[in-house]
Tab-separated table of C-alpha atoms and ligand atoms in Angstrom:
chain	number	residue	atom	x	y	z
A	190	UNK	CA	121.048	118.885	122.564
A	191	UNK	CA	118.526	117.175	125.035
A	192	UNK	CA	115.371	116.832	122.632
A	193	UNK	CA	117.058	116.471	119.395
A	194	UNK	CA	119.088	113.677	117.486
A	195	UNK	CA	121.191	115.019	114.605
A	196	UNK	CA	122.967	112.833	112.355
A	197	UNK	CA	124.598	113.763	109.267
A	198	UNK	CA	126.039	110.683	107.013
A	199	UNK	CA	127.099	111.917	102.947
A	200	UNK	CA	124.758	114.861	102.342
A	201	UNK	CA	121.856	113.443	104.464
A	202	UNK	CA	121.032	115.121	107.736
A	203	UNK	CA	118.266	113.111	109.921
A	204	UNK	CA	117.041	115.354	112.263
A	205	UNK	CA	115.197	113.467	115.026
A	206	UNK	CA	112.798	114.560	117.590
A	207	UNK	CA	113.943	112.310	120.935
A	208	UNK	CA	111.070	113.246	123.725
A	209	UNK	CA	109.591	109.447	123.152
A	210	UNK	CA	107.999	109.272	126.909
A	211	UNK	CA	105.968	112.521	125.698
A	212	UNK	CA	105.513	111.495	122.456
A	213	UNK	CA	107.735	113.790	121.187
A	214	UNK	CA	105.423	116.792	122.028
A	215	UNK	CA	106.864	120.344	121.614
A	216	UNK	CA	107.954	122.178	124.758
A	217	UNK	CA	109.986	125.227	124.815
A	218	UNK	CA	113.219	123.724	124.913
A	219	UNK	CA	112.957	121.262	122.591
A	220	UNK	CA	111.907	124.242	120.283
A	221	UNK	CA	114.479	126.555	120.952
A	222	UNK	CA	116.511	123.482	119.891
A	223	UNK	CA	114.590	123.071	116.813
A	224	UNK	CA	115.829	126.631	116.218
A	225	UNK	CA	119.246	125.967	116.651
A	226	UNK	CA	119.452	123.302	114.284
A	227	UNK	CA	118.001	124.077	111.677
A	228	UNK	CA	119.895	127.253	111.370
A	229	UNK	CA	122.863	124.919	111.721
A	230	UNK	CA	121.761	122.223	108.804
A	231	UNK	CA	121.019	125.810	106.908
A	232	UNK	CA	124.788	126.797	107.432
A	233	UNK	CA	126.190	123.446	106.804
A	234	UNK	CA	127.434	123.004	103.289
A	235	UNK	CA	127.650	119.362	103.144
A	236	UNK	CA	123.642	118.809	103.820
A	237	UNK	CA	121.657	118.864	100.852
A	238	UNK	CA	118.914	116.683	102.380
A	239	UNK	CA	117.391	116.732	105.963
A	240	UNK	CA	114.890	113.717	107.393
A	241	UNK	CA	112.734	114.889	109.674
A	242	UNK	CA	111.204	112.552	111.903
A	243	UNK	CA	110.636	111.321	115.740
A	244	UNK	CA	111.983	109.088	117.736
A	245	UNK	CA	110.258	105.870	119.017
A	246	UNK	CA	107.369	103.554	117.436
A	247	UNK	CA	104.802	105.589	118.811
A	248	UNK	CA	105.073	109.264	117.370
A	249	UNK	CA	106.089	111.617	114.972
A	250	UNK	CA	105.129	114.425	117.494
A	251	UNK	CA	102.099	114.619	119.356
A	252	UNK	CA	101.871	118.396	118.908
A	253	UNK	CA	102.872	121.348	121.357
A	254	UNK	CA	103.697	120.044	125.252
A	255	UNK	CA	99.933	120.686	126.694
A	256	UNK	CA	101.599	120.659	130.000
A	257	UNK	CA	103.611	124.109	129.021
A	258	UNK	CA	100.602	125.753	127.211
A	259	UNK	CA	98.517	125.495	130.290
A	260	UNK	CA	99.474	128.176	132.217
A	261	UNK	CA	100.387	130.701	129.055
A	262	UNK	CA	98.955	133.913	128.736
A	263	UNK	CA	97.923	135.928	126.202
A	264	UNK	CA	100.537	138.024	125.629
A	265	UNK	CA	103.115	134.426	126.123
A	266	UNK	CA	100.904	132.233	123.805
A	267	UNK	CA	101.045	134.916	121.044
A	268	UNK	CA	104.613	135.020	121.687
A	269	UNK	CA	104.784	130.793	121.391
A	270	UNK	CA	102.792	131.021	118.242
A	271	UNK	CA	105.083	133.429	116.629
A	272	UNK	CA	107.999	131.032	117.701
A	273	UNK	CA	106.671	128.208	116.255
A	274	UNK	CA	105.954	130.110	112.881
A	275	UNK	CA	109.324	131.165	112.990
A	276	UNK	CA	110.672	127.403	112.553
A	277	UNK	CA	108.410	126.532	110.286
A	278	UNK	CA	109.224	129.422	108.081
A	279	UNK	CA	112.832	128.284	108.468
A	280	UNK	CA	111.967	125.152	107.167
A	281	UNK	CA	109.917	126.638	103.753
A	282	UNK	CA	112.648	129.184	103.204
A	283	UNK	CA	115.107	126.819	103.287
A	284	UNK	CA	117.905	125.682	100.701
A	285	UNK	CA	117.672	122.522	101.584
A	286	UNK	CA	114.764	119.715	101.031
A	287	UNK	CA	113.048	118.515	103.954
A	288	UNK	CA	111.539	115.198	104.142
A	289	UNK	CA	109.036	114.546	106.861
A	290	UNK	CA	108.924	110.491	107.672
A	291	UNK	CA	105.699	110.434	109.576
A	292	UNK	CA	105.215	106.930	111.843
A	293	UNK	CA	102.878	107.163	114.424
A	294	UNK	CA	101.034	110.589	115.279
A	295	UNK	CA	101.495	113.906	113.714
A	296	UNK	CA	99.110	116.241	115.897
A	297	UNK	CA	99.015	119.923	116.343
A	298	UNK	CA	102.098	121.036	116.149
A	299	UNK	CA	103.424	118.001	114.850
A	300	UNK	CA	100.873	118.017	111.859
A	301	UNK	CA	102.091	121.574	111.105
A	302	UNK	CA	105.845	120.634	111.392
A	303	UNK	CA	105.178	117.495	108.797
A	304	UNK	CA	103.027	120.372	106.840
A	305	UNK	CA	105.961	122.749	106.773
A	306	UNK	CA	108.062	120.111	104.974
A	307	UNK	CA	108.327	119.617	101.540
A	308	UNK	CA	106.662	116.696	101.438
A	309	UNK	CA	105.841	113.769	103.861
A	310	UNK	CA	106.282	109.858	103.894
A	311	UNK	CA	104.126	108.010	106.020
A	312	UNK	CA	104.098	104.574	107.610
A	313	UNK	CA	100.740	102.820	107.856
A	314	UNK	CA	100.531	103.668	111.740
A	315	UNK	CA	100.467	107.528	111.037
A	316	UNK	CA	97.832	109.599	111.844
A	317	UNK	CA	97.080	113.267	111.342
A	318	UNK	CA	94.898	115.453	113.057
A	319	UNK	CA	94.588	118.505	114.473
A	320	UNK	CA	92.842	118.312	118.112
A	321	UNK	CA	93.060	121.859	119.447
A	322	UNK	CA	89.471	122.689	119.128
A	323	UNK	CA	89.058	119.592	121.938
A	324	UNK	CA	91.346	121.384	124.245
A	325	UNK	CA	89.034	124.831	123.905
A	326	UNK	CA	92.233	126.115	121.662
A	327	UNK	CA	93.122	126.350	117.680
A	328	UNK	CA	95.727	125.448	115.516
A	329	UNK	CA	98.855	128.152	116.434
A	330	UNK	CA	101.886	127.098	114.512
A	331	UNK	CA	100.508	127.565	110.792
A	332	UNK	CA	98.221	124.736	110.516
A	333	UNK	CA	95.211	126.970	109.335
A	334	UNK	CA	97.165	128.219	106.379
A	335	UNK	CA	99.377	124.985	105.244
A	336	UNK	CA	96.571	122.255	105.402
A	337	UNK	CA	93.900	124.717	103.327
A	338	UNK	CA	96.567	125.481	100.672
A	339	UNK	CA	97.219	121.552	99.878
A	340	UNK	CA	93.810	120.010	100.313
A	341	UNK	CA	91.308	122.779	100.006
A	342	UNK	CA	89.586	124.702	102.779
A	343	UNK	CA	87.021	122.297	103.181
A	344	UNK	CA	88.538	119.382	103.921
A	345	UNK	CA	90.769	121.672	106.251
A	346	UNK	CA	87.759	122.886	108.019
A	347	UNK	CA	86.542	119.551	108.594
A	348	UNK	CA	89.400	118.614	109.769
A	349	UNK	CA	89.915	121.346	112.195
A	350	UNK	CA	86.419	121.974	113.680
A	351	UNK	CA	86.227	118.293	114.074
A	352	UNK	CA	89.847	117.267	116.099
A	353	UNK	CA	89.411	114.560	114.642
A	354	UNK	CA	92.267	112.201	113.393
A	355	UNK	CA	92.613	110.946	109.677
A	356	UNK	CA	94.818	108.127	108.794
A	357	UNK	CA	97.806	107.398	106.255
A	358	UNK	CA	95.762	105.878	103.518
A	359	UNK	CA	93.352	109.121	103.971
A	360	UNK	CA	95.972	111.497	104.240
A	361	UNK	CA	97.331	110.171	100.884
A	362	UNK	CA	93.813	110.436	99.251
A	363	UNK	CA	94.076	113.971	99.655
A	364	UNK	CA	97.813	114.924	99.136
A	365	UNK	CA	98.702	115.559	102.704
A	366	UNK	CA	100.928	112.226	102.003
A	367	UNK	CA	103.236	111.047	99.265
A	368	UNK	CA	103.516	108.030	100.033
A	369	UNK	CA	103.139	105.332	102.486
A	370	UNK	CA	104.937	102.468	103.904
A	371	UNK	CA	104.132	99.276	105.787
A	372	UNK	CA	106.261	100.416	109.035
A	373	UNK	CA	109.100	102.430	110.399
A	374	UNK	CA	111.813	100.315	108.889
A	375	UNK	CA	110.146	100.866	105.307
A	376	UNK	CA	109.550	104.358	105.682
A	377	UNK	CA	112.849	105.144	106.523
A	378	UNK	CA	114.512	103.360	104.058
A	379	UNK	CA	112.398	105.265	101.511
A	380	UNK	CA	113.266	108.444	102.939
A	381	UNK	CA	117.071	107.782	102.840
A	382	UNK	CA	116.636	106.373	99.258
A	383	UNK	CA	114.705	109.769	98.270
A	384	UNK	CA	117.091	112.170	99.876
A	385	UNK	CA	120.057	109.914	98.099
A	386	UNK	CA	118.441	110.896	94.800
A	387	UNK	CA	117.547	114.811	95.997
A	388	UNK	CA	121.230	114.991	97.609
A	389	UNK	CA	122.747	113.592	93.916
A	390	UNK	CA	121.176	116.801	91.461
A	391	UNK	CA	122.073	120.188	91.150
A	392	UNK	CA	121.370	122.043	94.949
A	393	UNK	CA	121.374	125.150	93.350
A	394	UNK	CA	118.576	124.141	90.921
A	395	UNK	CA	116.812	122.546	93.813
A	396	UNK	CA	116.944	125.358	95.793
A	397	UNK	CA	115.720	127.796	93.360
A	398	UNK	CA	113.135	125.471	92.479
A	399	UNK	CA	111.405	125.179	96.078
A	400	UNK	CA	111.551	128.942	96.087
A	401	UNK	CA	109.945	129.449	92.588
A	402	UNK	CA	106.948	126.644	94.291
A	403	UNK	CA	106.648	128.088	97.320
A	404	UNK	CA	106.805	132.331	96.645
A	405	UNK	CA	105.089	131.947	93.401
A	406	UNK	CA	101.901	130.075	94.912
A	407	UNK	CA	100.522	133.080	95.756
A	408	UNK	CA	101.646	135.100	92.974
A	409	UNK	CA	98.789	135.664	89.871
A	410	UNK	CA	100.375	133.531	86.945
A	411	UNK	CA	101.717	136.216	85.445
A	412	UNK	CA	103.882	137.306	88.301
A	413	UNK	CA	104.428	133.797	89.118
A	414	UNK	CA	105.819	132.893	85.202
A	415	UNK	CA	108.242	136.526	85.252
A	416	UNK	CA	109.326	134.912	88.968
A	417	UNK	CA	110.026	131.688	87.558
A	418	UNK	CA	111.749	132.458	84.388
A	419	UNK	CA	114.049	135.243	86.728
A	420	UNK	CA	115.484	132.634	89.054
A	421	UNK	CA	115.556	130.171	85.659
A	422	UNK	CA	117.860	133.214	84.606
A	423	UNK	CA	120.066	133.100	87.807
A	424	UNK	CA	120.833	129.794	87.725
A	425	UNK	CA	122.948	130.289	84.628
A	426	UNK	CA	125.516	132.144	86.250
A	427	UNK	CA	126.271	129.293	88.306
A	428	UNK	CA	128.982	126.674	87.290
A	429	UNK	CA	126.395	123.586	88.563
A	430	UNK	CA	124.395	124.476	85.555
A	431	UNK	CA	127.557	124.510	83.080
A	432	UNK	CA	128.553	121.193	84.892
A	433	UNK	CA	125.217	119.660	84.096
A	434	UNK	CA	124.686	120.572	81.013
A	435	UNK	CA	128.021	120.063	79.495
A	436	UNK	CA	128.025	116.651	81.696
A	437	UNK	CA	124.843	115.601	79.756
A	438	UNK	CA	125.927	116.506	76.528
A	439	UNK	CA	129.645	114.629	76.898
A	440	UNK	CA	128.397	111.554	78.335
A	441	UNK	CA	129.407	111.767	81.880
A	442	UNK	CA	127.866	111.320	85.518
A	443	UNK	CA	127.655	115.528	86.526
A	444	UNK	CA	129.490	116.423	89.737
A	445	UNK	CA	128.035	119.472	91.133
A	446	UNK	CA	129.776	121.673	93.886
A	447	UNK	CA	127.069	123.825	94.762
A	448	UNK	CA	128.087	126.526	92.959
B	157	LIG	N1	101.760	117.479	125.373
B	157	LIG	C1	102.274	117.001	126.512
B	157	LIG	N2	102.354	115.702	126.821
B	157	LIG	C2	101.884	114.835	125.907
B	157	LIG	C3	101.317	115.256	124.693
B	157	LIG	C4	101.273	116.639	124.430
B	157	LIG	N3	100.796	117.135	123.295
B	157	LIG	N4	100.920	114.156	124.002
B	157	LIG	C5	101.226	113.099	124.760
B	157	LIG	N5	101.817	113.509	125.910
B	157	LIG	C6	102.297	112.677	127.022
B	157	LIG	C7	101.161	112.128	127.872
B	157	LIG	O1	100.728	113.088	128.797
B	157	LIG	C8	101.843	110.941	128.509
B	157	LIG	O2	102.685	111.408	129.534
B	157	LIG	P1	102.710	110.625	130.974
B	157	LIG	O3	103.159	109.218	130.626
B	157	LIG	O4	103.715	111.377	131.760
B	157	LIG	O5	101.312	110.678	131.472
B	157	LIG	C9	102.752	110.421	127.393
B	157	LIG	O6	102.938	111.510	126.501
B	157	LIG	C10	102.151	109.268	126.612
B	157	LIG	O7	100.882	109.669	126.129
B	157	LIG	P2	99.517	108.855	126.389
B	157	LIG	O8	98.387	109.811	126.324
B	157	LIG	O9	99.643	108.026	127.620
B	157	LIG	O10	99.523	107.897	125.101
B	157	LIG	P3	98.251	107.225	124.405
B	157	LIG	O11	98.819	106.241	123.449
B	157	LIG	O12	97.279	106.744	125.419
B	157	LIG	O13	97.549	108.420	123.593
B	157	LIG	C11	97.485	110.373	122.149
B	157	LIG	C12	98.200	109.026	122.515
B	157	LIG	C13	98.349	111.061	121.086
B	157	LIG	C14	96.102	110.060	121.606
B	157	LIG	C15	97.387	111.246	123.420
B	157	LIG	O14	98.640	111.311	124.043
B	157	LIG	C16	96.934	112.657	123.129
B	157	LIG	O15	95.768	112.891	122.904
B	157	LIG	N6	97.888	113.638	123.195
B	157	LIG	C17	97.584	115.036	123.014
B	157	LIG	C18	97.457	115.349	121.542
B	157	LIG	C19	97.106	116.812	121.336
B	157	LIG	O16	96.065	117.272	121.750
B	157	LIG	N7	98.006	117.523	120.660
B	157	LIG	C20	97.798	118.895	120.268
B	157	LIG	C21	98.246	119.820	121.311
B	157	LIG	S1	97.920	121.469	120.801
C-alpha cells in the first residue's frame, strides 16, 4: 500500500496513515486503501485491537486532499461523500475496537475518521476542527452526525459554523477525548497499553457490546433494553462465555478463542 502502514504485533493492528508531506490528508487513493484494509483487519482473526493514527509529528490527518476536491462535481462529490461514509461505517460496524491516537491535527475528514472510532487518545499537540465552512464547503464524511451525538448540537454547531479549531484539553472537556498525553511517545504507549487490555477479554463480548452502544443509541429505551438483553442472550451460546465464567469461578487466568 502507498498511503498506509499496517502492522500487526499479538492481537494489535496499528493502522497508520503515511502521507506526512500532506499531512496525511485524504485523497482517493489513500481511501480506497483505507477500504482495503480495514476489510482486511475485519477478516483477520488474530486482530482484536486496531490503532489508528498518522504518521509524522505534525498530523493525525488534515482532512480530505483539497487539491482532489477542487475540481469535483456534483454528481463526483456526492459520490466521495458516500465513500467516505462507507469507511467510517466500516469502522462503527466493526468487531473489532478502534483506537484513534490523535497527535497533531484531526481536521475534516480527519476529525470524522477520529469520530468514527471508538474512542480517541490525544497528545497535547492535537487539535480538532472542522474548517469546511472556510473553504465555501461542509462537513461530508459524517461529521454533522458523530460530533452532535457526543457533545450536543450546540457545541457541534459552534464548532462547525465557526472552522474553527479546539484543542486537546478542550476536546477532553467535552468528551470528544479520553484522554490526553504529553506527546507522541506517551500517547502511543497508552494506546498499545489500552488495546493490550481490550485484546486480553472476551472479543465476542466486546463485539456484541459495541453493537448493543452503537445500534441501541438511537433506539427508545425500551427497544434499546429488549436489544441489549437479546445479544446478552447470544453470547451464551458461545464457549468464550463458558471459558470466562467457569475461569472466574476456578481460579484461573480465562483463555478465550473467539468463539
Ligand atoms: N489537502 C491537501 N493538502 C493538504 C491538506 C489538505 N487537507 N492539508 C495540508 N495539506 C498540504 C499543504 O498543501 C502542504 O503541501 P505543500 O507542502 O505541497 O504546499 C502540506 O500539506 C503542509 O501543509 P502546510 O499548510 O504547509 O502546513 P502548516 O503547518 O502551515 O498548516 C494546516 C497546517 C493544517 C493549518 C493547513 O495545512 C491547513 O489549513 N490545511 C487544510 C485543512 C482543511 O481545511 N481540512 C479540511 C478539508 S475539507
Amino acid at each position: 500500500m502507498k498511503n498506509l502502514l499496517l502492522k500487526t504485533e499479538g492481537n494489535i493492528t496499528t493502522l497508520t496513515i503515511n502521507r506526512p508531506d500532506k499531512l496525511n490528508a485524504l485523497d482517493l487513493e489513500t481511501i480506497k486503501e483505507l477500504d482495503e484494509a480495514i476489510a482486511s483487519i475485519e477478516e483477520n482473526d488474530d486482530t482484536r485491537c486496531v490503532i489508528a493514527t498518522g504518521a509524522g509529528d505534525k498530523a493525525f490527518i488534515a482532512g480530505a486532499d483539497i487539491e482532489f476536491m477542487k475540481n469535483l462535481n456534483s454528481i463526483e462529490a456526492y459520490e466521495f461523500s458516500r465513500k467516505g461514509h462507507k469507511i467510517l461505517q466500516a469502522i462503527s460496524d466493526s468487531k473489532k475496537v478502534y483506537i484513534a491516537a490523535v497527535n497533531g491535527y484531526a481536521l475534516g475528514g480527519g476529525f470524522e475518521m477520529a469520530l468514527a472510532c471508538d474512542f480517541i487518545y490525544a497528545s497535547k499537540n492535537a487539535k480538532f476542527g472542522f474548517p469546511e465552512v472556510t473553504l465555501g464547503i461542509m462537513p461530508g464524511f459524517g461529521g454533522t452526525q458523530t460530533l452532535a451525538r457526543i457533545t450536543g448540537k450546540n457545541i457541534a454547531r459552534q464548532l462547525i459554523f465557526t472552522g474553527s479549531m479546539i484543542d486537546a484539553d478542550y476536546a477532553k472537556s467535552v468528551g470528544v477525548v479520553v484522554d490526553v498525553k504529553e506527546n507522541k511517545g506517551e500517547l502511543m504507549e497508552l494506546a498499545q497499553k489500552t488495546a493490550s487490555k481490550i485484546a486480553n477479554n472476551g472479543p465476542i463480548g466486546i463485539a456484541m457490546a459495541k453493537k448493543a452502544i452503537n445500534n441501541g443509541f438511537n433506539l427508545t429505551p425500551d427497544e434499546a433494553y429488549k436489544y441489549e438483553g437479546t445479544l446478552f442472550g447470544v453470547l451464551f451460546a458461545t464457549k468464550d462465555a463458558k471459558e470466562g465464567l467457569s475461569a472466574f469461578i476456578e481460579k484461573r487466568k480465562p483463555e478465550f478463542k473467539n468463539k
